[in-house]
PDB file of N, CA and C in Angstrom:
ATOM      1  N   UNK J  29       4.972  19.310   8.679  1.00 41.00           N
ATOM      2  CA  UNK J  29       3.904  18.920   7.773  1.00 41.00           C
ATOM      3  C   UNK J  29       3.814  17.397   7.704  1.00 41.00           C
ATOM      4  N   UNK J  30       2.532  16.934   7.950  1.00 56.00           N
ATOM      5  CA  UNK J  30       2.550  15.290   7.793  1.00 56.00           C
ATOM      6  C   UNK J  30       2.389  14.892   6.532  1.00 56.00           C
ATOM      7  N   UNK J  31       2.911  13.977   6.381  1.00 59.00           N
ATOM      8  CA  UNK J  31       2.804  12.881   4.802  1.00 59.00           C
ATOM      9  C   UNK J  31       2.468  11.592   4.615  1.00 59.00           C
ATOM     10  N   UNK J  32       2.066  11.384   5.878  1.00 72.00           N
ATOM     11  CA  UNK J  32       1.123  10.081   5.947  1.00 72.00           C
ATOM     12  C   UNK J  32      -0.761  10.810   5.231  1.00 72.00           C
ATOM     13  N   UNK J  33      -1.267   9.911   4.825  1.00 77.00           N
ATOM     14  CA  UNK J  33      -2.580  10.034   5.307  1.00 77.00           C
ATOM     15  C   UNK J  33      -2.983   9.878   6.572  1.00 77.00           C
ATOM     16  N   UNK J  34      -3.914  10.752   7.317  1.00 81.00           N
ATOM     17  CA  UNK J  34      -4.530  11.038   8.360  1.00 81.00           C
ATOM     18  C   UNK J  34      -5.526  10.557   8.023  1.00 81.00           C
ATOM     19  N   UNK J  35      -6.457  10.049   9.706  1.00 79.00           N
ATOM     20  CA  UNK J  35      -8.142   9.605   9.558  1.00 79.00           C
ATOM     21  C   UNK J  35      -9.056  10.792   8.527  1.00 79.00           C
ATOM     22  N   UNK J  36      -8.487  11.892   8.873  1.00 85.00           N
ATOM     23  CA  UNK J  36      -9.706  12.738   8.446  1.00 85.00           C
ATOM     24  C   UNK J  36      -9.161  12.930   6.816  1.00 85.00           C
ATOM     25  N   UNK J  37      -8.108  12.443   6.272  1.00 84.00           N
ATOM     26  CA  UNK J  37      -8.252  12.932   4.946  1.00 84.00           C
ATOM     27  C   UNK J  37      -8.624  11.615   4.321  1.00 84.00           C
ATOM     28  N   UNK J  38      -9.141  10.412   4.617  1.00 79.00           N
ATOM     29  CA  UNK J  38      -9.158   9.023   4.608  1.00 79.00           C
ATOM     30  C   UNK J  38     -11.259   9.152   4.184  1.00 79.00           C
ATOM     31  N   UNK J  39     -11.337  10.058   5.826  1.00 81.00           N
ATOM     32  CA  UNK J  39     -12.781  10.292   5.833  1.00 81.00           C
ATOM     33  C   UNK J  39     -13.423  11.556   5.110  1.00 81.00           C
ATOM     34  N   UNK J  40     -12.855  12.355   4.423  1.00 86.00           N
ATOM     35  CA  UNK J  40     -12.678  13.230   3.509  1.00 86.00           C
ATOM     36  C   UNK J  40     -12.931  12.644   1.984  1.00 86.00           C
ATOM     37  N   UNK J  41     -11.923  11.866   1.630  1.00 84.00           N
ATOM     38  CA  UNK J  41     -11.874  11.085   0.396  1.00 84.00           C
ATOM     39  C   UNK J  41     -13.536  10.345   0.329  1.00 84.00           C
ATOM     40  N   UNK J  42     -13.820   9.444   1.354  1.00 80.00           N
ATOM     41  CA  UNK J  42     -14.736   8.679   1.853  1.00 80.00           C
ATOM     42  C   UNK J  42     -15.622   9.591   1.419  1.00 80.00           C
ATOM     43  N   UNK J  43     -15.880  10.395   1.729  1.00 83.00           N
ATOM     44  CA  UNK J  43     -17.029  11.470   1.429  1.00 83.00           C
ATOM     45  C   UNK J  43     -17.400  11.820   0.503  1.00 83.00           C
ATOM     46  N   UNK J  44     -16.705  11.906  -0.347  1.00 89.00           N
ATOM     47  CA  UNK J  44     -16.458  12.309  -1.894  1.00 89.00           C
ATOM     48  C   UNK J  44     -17.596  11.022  -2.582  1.00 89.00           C
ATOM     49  N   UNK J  45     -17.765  10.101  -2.521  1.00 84.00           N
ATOM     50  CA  UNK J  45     -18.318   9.187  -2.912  1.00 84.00           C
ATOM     51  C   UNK J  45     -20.116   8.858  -2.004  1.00 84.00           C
ATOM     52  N   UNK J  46     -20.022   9.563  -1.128  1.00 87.00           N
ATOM     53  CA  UNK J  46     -21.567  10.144  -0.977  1.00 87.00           C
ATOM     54  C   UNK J  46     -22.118  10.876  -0.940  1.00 87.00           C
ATOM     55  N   UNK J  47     -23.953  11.231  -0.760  1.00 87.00           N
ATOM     56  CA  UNK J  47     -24.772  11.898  -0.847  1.00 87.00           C
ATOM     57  C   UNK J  47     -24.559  12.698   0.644  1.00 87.00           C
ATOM     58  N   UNK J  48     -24.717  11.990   1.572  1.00 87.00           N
ATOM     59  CA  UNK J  48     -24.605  11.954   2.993  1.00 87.00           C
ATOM     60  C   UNK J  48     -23.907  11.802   3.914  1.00 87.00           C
ATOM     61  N   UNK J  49     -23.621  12.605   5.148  1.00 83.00           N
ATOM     62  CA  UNK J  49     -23.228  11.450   6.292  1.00 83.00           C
ATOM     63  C   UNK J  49     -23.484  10.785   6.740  1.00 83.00           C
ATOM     64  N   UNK J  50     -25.067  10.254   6.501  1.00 87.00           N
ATOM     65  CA  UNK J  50     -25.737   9.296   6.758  1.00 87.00           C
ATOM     66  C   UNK J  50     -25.741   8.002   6.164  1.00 87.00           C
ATOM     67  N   UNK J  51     -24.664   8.140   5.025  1.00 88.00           N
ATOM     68  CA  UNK J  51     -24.549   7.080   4.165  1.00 88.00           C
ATOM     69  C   UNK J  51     -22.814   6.041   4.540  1.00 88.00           C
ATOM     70  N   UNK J  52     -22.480   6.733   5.880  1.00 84.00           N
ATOM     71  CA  UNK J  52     -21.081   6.461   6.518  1.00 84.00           C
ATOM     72  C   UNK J  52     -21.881   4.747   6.893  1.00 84.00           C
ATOM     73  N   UNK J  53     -23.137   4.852   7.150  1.00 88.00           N
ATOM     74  CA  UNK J  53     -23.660   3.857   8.221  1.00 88.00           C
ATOM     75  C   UNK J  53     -24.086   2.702   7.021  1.00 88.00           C
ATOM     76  N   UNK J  54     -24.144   2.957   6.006  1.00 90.00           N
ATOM     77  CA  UNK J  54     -24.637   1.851   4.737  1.00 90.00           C
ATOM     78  C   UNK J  54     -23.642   0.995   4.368  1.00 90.00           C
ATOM     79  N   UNK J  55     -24.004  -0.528   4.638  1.00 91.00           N
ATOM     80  CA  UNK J  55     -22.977  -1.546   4.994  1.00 91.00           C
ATOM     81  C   UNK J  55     -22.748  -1.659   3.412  1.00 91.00           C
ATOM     82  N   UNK J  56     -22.601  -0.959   2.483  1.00 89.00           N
ATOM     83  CA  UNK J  56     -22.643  -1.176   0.768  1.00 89.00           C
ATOM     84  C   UNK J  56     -21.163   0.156   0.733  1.00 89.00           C
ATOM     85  N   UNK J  57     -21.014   1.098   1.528  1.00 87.00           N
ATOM     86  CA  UNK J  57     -19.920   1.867   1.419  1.00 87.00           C
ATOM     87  C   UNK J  57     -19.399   1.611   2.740  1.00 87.00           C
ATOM     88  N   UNK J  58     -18.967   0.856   3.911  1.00 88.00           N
ATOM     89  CA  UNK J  58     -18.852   0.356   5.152  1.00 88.00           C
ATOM     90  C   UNK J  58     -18.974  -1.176   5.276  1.00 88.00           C
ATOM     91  N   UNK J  59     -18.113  -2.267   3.981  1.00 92.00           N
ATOM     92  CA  UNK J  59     -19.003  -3.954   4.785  1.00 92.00           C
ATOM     93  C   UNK J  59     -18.954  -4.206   5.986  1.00 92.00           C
ATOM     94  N   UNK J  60     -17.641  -3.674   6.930  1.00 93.00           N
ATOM     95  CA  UNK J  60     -17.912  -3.774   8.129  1.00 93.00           C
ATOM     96  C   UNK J  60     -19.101  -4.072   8.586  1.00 93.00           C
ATOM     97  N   UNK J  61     -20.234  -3.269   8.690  1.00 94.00           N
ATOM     98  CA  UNK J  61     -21.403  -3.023   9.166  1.00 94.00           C
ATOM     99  C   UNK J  61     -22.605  -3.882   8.404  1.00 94.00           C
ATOM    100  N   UNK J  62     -22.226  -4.512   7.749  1.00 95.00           N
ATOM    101  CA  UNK J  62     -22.943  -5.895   7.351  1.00 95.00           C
ATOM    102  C   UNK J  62     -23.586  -6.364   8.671  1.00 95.00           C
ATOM    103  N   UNK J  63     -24.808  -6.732   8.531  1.00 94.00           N
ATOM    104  CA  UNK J  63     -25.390  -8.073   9.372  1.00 94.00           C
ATOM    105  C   UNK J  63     -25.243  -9.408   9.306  1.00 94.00           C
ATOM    106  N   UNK J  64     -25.243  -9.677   7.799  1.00 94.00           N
ATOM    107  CA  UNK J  64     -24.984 -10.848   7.521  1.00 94.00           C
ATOM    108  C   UNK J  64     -23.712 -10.814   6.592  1.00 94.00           C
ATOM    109  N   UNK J  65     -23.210 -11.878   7.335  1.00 93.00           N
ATOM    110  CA  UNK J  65     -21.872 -12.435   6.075  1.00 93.00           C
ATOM    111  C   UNK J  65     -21.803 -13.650   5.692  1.00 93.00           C
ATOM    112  N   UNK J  66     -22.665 -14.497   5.527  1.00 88.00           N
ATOM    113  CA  UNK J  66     -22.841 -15.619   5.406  1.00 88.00           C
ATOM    114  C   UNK J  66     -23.064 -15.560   4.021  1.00 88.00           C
ATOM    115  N   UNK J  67     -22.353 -16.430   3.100  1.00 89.00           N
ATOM    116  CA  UNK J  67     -22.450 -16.926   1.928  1.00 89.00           C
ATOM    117  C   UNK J  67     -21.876 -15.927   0.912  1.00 89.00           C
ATOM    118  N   UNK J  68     -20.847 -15.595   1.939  1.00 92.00           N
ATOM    119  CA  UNK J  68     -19.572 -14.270   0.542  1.00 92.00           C
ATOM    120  C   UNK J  68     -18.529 -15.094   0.523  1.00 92.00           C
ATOM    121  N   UNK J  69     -17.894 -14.769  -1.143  1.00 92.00           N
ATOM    122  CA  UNK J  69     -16.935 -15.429  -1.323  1.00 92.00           C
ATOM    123  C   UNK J  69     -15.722 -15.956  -0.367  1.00 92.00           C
ATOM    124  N   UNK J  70     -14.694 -16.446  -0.805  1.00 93.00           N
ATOM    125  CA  UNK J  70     -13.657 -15.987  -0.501  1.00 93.00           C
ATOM    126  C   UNK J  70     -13.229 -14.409  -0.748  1.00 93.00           C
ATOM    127  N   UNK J  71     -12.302 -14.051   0.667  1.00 95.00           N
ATOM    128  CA  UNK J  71     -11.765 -12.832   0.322  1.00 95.00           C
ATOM    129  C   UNK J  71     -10.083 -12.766   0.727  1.00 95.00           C
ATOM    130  N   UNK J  72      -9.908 -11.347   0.041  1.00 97.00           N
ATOM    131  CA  UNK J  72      -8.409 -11.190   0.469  1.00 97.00           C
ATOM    132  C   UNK J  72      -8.467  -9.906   0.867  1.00 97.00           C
ATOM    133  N   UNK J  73      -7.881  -9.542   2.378  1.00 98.00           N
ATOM    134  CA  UNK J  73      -7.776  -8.256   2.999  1.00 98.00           C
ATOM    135  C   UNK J  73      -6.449  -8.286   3.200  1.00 98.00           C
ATOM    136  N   UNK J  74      -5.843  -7.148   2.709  1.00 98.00           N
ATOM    137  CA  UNK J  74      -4.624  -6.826   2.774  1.00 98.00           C
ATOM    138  C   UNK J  74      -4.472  -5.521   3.423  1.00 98.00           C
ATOM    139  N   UNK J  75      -4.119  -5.261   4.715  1.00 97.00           N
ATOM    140  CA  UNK J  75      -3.791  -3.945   4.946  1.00 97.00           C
ATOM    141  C   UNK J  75      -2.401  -3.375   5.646  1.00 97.00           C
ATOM    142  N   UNK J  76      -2.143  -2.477   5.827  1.00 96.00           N
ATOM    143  CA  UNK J  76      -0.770  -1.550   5.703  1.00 96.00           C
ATOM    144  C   UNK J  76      -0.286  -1.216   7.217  1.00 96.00           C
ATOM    145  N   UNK J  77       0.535  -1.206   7.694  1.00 94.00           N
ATOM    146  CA  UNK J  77       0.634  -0.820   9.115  1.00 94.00           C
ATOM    147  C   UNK J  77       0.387   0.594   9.442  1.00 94.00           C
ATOM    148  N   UNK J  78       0.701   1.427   8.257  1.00 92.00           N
ATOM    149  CA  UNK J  78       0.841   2.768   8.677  1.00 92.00           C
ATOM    150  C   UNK J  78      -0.541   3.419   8.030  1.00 92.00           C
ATOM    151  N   UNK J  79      -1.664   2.446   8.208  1.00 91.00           N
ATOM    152  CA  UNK J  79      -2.975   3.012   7.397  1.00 91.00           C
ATOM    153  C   UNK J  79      -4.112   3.284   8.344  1.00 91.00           C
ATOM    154  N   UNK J  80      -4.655   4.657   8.332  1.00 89.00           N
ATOM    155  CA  UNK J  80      -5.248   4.956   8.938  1.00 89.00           C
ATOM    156  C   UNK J  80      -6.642   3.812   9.304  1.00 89.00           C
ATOM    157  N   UNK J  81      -6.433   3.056   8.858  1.00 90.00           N
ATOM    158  CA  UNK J  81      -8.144   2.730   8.343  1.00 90.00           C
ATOM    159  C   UNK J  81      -7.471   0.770   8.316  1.00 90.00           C
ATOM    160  N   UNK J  82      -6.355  -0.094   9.108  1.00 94.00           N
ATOM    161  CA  UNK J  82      -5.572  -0.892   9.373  1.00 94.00           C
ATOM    162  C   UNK J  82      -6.602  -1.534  10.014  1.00 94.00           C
ATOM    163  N   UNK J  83      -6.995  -1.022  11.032  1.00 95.00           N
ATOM    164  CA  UNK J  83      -7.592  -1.902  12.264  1.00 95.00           C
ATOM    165  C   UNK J  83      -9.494  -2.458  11.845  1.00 95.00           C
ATOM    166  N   UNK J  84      -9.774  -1.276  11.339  1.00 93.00           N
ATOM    167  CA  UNK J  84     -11.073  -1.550  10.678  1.00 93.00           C
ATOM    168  C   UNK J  84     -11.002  -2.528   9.427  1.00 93.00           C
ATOM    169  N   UNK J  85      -9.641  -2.867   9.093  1.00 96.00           N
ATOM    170  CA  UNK J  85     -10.142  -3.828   7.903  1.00 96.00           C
ATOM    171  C   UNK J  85      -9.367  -4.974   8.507  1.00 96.00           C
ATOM    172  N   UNK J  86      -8.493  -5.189   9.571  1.00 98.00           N
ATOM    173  CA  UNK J  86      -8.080  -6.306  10.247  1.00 98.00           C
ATOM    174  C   UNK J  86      -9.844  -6.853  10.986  1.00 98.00           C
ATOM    175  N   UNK J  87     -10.555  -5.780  11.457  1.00 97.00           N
ATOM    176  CA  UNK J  87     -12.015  -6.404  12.310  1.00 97.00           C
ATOM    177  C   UNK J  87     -12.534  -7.214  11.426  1.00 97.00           C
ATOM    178  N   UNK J  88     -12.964  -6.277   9.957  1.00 97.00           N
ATOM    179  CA  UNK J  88     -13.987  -7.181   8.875  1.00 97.00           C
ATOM    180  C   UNK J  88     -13.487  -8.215   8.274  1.00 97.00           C
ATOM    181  N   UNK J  89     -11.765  -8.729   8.400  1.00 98.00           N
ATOM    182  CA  UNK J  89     -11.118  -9.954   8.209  1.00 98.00           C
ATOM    183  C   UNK J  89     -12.029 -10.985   9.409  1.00 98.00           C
ATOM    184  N   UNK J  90     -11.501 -10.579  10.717  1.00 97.00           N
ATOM    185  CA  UNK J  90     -12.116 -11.337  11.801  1.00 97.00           C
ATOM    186  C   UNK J  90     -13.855 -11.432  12.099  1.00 97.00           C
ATOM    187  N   UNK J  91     -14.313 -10.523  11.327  1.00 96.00           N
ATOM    188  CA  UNK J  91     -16.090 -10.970  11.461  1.00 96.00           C
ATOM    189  C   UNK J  91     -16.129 -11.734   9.825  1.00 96.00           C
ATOM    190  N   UNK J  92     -15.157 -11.657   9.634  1.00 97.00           N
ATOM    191  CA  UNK J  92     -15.532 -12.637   8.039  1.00 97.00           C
ATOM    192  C   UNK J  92     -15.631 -13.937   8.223  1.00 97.00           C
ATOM    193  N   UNK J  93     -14.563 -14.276   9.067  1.00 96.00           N
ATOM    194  CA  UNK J  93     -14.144 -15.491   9.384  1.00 96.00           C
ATOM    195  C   UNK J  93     -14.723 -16.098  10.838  1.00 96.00           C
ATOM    196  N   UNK J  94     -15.896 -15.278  11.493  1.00 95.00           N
ATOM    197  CA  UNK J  94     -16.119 -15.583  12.330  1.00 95.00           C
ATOM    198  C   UNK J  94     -17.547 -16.147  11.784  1.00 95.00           C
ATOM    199  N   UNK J  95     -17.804 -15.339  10.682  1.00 95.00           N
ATOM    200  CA  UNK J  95     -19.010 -15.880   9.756  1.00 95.00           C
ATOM    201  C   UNK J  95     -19.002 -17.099   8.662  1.00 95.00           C
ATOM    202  N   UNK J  96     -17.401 -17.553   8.863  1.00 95.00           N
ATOM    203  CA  UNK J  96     -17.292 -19.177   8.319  1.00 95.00           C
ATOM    204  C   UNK J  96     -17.011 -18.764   6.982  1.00 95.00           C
ATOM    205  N   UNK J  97     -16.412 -17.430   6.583  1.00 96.00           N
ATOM    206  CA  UNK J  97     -15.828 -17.423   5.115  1.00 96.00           C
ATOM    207  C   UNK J  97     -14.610 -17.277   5.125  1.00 96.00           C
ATOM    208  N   UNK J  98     -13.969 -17.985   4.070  1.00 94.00           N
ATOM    209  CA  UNK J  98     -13.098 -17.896   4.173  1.00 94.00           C
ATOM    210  C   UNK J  98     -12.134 -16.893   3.361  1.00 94.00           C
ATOM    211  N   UNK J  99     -10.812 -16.469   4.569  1.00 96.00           N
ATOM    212  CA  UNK J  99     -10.468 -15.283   4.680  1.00 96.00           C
ATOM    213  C   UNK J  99      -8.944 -15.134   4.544  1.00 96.00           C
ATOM    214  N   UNK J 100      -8.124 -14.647   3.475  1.00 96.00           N
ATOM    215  CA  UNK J 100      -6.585 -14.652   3.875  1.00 96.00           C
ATOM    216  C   UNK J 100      -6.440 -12.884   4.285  1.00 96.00           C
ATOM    217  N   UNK J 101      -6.144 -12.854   5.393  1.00 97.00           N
ATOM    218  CA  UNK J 101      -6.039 -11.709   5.831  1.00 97.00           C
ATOM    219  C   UNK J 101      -4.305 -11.527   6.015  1.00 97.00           C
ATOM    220  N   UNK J 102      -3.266 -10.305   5.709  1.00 98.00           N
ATOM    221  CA  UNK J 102      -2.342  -9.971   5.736  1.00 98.00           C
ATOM    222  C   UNK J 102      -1.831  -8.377   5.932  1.00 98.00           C
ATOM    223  N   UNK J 103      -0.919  -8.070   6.470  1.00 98.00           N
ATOM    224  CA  UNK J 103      -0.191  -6.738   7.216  1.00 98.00           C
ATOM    225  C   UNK J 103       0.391  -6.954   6.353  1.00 98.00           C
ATOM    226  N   UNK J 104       1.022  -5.653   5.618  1.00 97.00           N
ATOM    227  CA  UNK J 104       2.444  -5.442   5.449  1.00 97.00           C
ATOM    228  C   UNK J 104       2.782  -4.387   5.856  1.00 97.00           C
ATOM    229  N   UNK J 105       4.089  -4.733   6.726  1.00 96.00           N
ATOM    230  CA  UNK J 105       4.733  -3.539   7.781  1.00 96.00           C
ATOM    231  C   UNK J 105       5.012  -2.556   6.793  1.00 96.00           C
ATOM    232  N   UNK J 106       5.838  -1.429   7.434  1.00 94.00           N
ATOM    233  CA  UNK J 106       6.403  -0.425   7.077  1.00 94.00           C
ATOM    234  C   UNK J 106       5.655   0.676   5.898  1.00 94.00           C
ATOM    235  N   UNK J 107       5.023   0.438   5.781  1.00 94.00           N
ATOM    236  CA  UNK J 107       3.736   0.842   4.484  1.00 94.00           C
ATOM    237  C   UNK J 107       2.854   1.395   4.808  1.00 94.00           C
ATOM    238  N   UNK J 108       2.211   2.325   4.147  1.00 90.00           N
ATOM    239  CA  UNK J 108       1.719   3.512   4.194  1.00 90.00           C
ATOM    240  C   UNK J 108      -0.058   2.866   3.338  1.00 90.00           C
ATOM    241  N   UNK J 109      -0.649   4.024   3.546  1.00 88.00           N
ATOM    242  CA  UNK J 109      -2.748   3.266   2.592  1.00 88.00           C
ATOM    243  C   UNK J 109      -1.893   3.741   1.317  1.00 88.00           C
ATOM    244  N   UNK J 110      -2.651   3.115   0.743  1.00 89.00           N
ATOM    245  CA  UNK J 110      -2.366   3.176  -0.472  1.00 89.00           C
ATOM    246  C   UNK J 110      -0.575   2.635  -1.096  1.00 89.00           C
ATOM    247  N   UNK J 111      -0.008   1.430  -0.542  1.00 92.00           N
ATOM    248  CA  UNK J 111       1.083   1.753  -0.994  1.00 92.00           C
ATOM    249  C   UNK J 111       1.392   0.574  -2.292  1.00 92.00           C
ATOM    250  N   UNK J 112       0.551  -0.438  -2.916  1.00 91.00           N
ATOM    251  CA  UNK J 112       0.357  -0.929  -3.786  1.00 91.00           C
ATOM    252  C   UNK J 112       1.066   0.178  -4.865  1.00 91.00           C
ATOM    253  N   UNK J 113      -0.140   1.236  -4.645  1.00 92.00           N
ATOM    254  CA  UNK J 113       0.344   2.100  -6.346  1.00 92.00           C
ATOM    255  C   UNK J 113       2.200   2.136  -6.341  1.00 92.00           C
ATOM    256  N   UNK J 114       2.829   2.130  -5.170  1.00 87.00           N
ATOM    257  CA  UNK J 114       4.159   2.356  -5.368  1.00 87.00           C
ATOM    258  C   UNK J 114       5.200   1.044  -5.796  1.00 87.00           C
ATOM    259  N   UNK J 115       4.464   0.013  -6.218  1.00 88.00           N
ATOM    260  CA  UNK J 115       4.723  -1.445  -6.385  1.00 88.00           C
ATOM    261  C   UNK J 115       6.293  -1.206  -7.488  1.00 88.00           C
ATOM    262  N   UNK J 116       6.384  -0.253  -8.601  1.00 87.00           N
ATOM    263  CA  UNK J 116       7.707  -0.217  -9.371  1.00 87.00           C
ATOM    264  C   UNK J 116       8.653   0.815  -8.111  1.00 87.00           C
ATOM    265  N   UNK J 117       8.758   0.903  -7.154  1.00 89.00           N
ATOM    266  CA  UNK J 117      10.191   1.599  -6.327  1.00 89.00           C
ATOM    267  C   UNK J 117       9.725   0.851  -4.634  1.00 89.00           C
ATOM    268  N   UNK J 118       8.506   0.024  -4.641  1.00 89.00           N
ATOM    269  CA  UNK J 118       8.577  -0.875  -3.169  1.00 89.00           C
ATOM    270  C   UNK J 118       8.463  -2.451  -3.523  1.00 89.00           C
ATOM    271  N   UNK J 119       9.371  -3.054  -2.790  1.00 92.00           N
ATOM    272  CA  UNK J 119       9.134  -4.108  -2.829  1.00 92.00           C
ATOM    273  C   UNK J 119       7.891  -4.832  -2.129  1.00 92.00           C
ATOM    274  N   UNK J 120       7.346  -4.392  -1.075  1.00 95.00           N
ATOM    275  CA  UNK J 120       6.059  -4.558  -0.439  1.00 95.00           C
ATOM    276  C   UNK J 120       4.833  -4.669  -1.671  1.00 95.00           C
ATOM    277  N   UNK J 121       5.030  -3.593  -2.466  1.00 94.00           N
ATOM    278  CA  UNK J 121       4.184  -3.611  -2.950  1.00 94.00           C
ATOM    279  C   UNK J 121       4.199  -4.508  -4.677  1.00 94.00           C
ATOM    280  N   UNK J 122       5.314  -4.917  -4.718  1.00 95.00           N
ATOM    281  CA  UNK J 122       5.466  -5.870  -5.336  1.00 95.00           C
ATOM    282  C   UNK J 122       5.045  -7.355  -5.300  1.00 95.00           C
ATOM    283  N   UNK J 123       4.945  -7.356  -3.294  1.00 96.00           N
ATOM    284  CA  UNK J 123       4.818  -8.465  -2.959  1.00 96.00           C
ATOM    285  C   UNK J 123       3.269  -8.781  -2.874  1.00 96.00           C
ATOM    286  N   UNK J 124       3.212  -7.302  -2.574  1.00 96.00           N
ATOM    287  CA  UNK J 124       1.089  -7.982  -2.280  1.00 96.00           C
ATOM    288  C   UNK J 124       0.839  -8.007  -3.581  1.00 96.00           C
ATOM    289  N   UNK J 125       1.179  -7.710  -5.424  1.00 96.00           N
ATOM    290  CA  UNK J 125       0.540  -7.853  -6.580  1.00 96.00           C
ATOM    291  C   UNK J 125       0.659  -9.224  -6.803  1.00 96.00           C
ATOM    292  N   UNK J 126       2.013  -9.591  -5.903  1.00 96.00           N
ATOM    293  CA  UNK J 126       2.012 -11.026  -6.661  1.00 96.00           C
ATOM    294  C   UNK J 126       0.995 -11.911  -5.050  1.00 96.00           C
ATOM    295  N   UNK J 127       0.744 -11.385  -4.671  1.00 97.00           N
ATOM    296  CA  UNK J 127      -0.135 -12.348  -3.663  1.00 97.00           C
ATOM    297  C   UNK J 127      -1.724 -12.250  -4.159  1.00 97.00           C
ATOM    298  N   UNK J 128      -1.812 -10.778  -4.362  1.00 96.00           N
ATOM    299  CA  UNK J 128      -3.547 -11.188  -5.174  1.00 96.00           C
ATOM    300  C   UNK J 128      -3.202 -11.541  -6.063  1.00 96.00           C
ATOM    301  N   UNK J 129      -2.246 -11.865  -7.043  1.00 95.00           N
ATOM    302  CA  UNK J 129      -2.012 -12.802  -8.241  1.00 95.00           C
ATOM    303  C   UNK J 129      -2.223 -14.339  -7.686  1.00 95.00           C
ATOM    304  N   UNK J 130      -1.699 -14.655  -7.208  1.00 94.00           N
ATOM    305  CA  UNK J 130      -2.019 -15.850  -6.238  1.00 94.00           C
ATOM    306  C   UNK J 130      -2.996 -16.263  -5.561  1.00 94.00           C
ATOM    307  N   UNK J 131      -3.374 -15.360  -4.606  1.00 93.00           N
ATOM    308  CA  UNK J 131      -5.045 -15.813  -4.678  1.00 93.00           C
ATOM    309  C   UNK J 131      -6.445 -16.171  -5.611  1.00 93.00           C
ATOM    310  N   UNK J 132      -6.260 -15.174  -6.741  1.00 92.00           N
ATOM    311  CA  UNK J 132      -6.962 -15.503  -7.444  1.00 92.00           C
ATOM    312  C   UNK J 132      -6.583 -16.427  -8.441  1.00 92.00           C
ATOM    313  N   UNK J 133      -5.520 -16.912  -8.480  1.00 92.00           N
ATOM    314  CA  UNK J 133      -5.044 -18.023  -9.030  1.00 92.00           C
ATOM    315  C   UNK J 133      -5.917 -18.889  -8.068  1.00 92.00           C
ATOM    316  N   UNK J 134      -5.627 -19.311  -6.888  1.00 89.00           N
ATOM    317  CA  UNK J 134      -5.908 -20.812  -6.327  1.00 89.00           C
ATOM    318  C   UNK J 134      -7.436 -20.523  -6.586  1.00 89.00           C
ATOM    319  N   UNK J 135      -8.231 -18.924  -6.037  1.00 86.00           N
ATOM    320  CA  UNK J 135      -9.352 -19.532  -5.918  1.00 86.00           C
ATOM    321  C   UNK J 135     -10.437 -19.573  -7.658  1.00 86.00           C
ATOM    322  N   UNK J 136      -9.800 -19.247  -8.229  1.00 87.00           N
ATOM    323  CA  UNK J 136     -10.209 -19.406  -9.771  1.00 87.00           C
ATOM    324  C   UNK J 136      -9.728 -20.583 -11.121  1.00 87.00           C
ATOM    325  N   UNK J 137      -8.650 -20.501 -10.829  1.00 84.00           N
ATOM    326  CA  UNK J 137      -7.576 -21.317 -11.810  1.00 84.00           C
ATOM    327  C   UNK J 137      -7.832 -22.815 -10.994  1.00 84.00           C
ATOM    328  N   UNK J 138      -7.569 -23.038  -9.869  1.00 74.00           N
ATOM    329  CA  UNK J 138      -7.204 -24.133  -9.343  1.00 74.00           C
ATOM    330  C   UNK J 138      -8.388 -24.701  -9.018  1.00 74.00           C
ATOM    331  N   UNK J 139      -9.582 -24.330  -9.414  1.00 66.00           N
ATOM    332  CA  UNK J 139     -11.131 -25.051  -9.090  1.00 66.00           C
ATOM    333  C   UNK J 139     -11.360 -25.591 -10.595  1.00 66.00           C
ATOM    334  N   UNK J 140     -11.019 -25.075 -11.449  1.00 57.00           N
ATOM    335  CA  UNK J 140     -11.117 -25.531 -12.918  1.00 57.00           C
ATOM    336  C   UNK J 140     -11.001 -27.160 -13.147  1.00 57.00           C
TER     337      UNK J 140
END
């Protein structure tokens, strides 16, 4: 029996939140599929090695930044989607609360 999340229970969940399958392609549930990225904030993409859905948010790091925004993009190994929620028994996930703590520190606090 697997205990990772799989693509299809990833794209399952995904589903749950539309009308359609036609709504897979709407860059508002997909930014990937944005045309334009010009003039979005800063962002922070954080994704998991063992996440189904890793490589698609490593791309929209690299079309972010290919669109001149700026982008802190980060892996954390050994980690599973979703492994934030496990932040009180992982240290990983200890580490990325205190990194979006930090980001939004510099890019909020530190413009003040």
């Amino acid at each position: 029996m697997r205990t990772l999340p799989t693509r299809e229970h990833i794209e399952w969940f995904g589903s749950q939140y539309l009308r359609s399958p036609a709504d897979l392609l709407d860059f508002r549930f997909s930014p990937i599929l944005a045309q334009d990225f010009n003039g979005l904030p800063p962002a922070l993409i954080i994704t998991a090695e063992y996440d189904p859905l890793r490589d698609q948010g490593e791309a929209y790091a690299n079309k972010l930044l290919q669109a001149g925004v700026s982008v802190t993009s980060v892996r954390f190994n050994n980690v599973i989607h979703g492994f934030l929620s496990f932040f009180p028994l992982m240290e990983q996930g200890r580490d990325a609360i205190g990194l979006i703590g930090s980001v939004l520190r510099r890019v909020f606090y530190d413009k003040i």
